[in-house]
CSV table of C-alpha atoms in Angstrom, one decimal:
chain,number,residue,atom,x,y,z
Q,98,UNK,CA,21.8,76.1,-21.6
Q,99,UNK,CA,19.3,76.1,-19.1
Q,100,UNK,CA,17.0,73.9,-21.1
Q,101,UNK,CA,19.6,71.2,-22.2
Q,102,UNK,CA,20.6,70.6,-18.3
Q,103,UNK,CA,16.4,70.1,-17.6
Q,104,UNK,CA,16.3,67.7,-20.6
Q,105,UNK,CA,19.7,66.2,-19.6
Q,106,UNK,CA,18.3,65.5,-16.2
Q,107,UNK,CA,15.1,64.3,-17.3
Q,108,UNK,CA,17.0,62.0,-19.4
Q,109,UNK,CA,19.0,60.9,-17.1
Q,110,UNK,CA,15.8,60.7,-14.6
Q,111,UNK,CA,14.4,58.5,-17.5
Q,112,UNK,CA,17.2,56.2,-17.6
Q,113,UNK,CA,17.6,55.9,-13.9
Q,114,UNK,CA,14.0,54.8,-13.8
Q,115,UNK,CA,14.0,52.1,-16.8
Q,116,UNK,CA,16.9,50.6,-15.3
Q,117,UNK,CA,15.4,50.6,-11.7
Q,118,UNK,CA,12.5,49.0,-13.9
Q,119,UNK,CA,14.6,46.6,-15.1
Q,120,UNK,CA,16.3,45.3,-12.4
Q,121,UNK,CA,12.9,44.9,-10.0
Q,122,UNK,CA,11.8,42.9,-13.2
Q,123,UNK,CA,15.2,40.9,-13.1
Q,124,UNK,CA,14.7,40.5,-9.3
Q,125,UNK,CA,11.1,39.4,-9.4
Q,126,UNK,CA,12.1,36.7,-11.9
Q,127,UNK,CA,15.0,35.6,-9.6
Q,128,UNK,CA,12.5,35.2,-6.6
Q,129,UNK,CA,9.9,33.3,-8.7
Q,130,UNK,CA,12.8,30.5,-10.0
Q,131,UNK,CA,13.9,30.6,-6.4
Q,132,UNK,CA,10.2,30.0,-5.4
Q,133,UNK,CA,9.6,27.3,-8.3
Q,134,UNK,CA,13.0,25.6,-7.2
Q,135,UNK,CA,12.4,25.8,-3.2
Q,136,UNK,CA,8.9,24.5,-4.3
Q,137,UNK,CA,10.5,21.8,-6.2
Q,138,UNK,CA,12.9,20.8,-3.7
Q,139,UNK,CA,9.8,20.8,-1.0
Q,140,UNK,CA,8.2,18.3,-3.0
Q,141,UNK,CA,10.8,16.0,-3.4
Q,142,UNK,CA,11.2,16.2,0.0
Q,143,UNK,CA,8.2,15.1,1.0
Q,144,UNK,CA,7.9,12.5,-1.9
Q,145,UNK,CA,11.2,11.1,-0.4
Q,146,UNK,CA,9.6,11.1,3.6
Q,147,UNK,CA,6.7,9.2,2.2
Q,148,UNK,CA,8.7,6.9,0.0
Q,149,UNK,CA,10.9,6.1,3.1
Q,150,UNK,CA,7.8,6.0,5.2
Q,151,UNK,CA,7.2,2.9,2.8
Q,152,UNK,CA,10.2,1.4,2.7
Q,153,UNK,CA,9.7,1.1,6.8
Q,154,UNK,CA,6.8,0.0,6.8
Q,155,UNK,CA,7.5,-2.7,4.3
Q,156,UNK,CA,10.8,-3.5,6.0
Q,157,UNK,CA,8.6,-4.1,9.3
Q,158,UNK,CA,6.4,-6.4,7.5
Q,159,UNK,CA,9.6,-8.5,6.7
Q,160,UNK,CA,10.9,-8.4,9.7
Q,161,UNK,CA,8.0,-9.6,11.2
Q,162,UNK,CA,7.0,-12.0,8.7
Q,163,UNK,CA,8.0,-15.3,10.4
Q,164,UNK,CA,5.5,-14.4,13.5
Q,165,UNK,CA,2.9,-13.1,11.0
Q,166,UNK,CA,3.0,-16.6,9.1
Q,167,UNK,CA,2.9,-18.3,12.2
Q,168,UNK,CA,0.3,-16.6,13.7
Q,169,UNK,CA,-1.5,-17.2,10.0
Q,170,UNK,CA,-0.6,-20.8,10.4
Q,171,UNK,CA,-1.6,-21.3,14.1
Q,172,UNK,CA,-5.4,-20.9,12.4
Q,173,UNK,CA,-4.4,-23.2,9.3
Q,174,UNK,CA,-3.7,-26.4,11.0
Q,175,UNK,CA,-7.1,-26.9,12.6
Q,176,UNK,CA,-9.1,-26.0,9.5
Q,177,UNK,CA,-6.8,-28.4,7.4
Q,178,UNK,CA,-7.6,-31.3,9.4
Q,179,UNK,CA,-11.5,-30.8,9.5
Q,180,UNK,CA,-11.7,-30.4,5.8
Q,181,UNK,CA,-8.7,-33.7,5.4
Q,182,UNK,CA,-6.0,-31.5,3.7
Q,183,UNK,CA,-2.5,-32.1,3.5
Q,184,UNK,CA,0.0,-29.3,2.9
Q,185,UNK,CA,1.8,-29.4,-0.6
Q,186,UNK,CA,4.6,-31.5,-0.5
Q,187,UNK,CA,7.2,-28.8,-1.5
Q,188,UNK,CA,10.1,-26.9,0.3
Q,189,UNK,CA,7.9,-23.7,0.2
Q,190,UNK,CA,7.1,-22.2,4.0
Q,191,UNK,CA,5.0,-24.1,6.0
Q,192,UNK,CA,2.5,-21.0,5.6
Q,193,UNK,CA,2.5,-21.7,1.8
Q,194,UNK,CA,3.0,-25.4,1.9
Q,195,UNK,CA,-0.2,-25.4,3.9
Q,196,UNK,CA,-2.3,-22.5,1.6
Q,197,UNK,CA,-1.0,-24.4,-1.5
Q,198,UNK,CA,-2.4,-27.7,0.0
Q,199,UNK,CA,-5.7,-26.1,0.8
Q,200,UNK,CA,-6.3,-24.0,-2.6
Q,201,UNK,CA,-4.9,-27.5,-4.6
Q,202,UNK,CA,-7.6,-29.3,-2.9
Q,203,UNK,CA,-10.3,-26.4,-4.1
Q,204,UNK,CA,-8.8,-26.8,-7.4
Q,205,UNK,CA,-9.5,-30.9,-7.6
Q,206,UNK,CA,-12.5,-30.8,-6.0
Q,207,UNK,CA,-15.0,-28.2,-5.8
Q,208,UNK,CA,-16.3,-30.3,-3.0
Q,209,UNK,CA,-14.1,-29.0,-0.7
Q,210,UNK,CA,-16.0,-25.3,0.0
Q,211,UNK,CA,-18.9,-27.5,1.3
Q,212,UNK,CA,-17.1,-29.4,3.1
Q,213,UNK,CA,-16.0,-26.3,4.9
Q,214,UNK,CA,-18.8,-24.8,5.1
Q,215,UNK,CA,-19.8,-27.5,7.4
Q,216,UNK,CA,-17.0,-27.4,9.3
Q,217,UNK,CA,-17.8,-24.1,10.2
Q,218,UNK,CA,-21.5,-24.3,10.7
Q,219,UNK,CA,-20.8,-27.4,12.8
Q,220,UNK,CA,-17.8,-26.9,14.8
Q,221,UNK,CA,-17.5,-23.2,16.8
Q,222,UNK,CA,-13.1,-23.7,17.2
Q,223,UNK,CA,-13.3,-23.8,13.1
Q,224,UNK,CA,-15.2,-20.7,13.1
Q,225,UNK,CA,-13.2,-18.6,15.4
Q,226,UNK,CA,-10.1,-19.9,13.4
Q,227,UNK,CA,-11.7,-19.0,10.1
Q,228,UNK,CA,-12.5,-15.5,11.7
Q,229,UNK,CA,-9.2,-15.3,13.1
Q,230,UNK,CA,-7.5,-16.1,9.8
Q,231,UNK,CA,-9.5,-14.2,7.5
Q,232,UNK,CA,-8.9,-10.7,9.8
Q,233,UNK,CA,-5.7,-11.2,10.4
Q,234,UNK,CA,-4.9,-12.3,6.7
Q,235,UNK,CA,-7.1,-9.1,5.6
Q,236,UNK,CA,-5.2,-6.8,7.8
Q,237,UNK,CA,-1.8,-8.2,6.4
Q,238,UNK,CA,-2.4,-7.2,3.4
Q,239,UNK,CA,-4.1,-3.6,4.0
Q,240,UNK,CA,-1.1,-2.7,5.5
Q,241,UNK,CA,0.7,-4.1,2.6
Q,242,UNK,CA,-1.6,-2.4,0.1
Q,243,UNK,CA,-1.4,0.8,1.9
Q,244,UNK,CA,2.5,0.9,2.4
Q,245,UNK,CA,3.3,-0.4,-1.2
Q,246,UNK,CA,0.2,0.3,-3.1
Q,247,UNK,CA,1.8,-0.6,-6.4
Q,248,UNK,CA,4.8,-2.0,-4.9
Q,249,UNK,CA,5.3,-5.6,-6.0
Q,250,UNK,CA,5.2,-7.6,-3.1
Q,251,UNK,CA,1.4,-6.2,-2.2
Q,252,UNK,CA,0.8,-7.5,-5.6
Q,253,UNK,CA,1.8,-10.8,-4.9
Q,254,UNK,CA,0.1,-11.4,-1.6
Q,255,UNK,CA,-2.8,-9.7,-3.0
Q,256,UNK,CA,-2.8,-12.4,-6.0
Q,257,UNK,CA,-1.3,-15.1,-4.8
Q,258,UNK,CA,-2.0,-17.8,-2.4
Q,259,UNK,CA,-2.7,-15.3,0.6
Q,260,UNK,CA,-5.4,-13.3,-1.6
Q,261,UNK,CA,-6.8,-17.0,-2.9
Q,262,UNK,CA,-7.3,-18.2,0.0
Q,263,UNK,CA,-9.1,-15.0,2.0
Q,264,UNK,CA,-11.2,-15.0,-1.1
Q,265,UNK,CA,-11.8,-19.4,-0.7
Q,266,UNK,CA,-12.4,-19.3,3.5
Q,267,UNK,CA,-14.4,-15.9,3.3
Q,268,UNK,CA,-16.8,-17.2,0.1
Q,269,UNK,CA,-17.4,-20.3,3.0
Q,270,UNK,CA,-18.3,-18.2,6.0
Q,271,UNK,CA,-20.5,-16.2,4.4
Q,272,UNK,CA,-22.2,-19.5,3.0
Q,273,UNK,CA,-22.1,-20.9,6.3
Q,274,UNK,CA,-23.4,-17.7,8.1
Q,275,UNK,CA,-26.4,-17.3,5.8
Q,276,UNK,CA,-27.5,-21.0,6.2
Q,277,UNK,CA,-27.4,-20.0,9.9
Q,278,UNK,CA,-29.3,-16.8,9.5
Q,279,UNK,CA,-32.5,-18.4,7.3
């Protein structure tokens, strides 16, 4: 009788252990999804912050638009008349009337970069307004590039008339700069 109670408790020692087993297993798995979901949820969180940090950002930009195509403008005007360019005749902005004008111009007649160039070489107002248009212009859209990096509307500064013409006025100061330097 004696040895049935030892093997009963030893059983029952047995079973008490594989289900203590058993439920530290079942708990460990709990904690890990918990982990993996807490870990998920952290994620989205901060995808979400960032996303919204974009949105702001973006949302500053057009907020701020009008003063950041006037100030863009402010530097057009001058370099328009020097090189005898008339904005497009359209109801665009007066920002993209006067870009359109400039890159329609470079489109007709190739001419037109050397008559820049000249401009700049020759007349110091047209090079600070080439300078202040080309790092303003370039800053615009670093910010936009950084905020909305494959957001649409960075796409279409980037490639449109705002990306054209950084690329047209910077191509003419460097040609104008090296002529000075040799």
């Amino acid at each position: 009788m004696q040895n049935i109670l030892f093997w009963l408790v030893i059983i029952l020692i047995l079973i008490f252990a594989i289900i203590t087993t058993i439920a530290v297993f079942h708990t460990n798995f709990r904690i890990k999804n918990i982990n993996k979901t807490l870990e998920y949820q952290y994620n989205l969180i901060v995808k979400m912050q960032s996303v919204l940090k974009t949105k702001s950002a973006t949302n500053a930009v057009a907020e701020n638009a009008e003063m950041i195509y006037q100030d863009l403008l402010q530097n057009l005007i001058p370099i328009m008349a020097a090189i005898s360019v008339m904005p497009r005749n359209t109801s665009e902005h007066p920002l993209w009337r006067a870009l359109g004008g400039i890159m329609d111009e470079y489109a007709k007649n190739p001419f037109a970069l050397e008559k820049l160039r000249r401009a700049i070489k020759l007349d110091a107002d047209i090079a600070r307004n080439i300078e202040n248009y080309i790092s303003r212009a370039d800053r615009l859209l670093r910010h936009l590039n950084a905020t909305e990096p494959d957001g649409i509307l960075a796409a279409t500064f980037t490639d449109g008339l705002l990306g054209q013409s950084l690329t047209f006025f910077t191509q003419a100061q460097a040609l104008a700069t090296q002529e000075q330097n040799e």
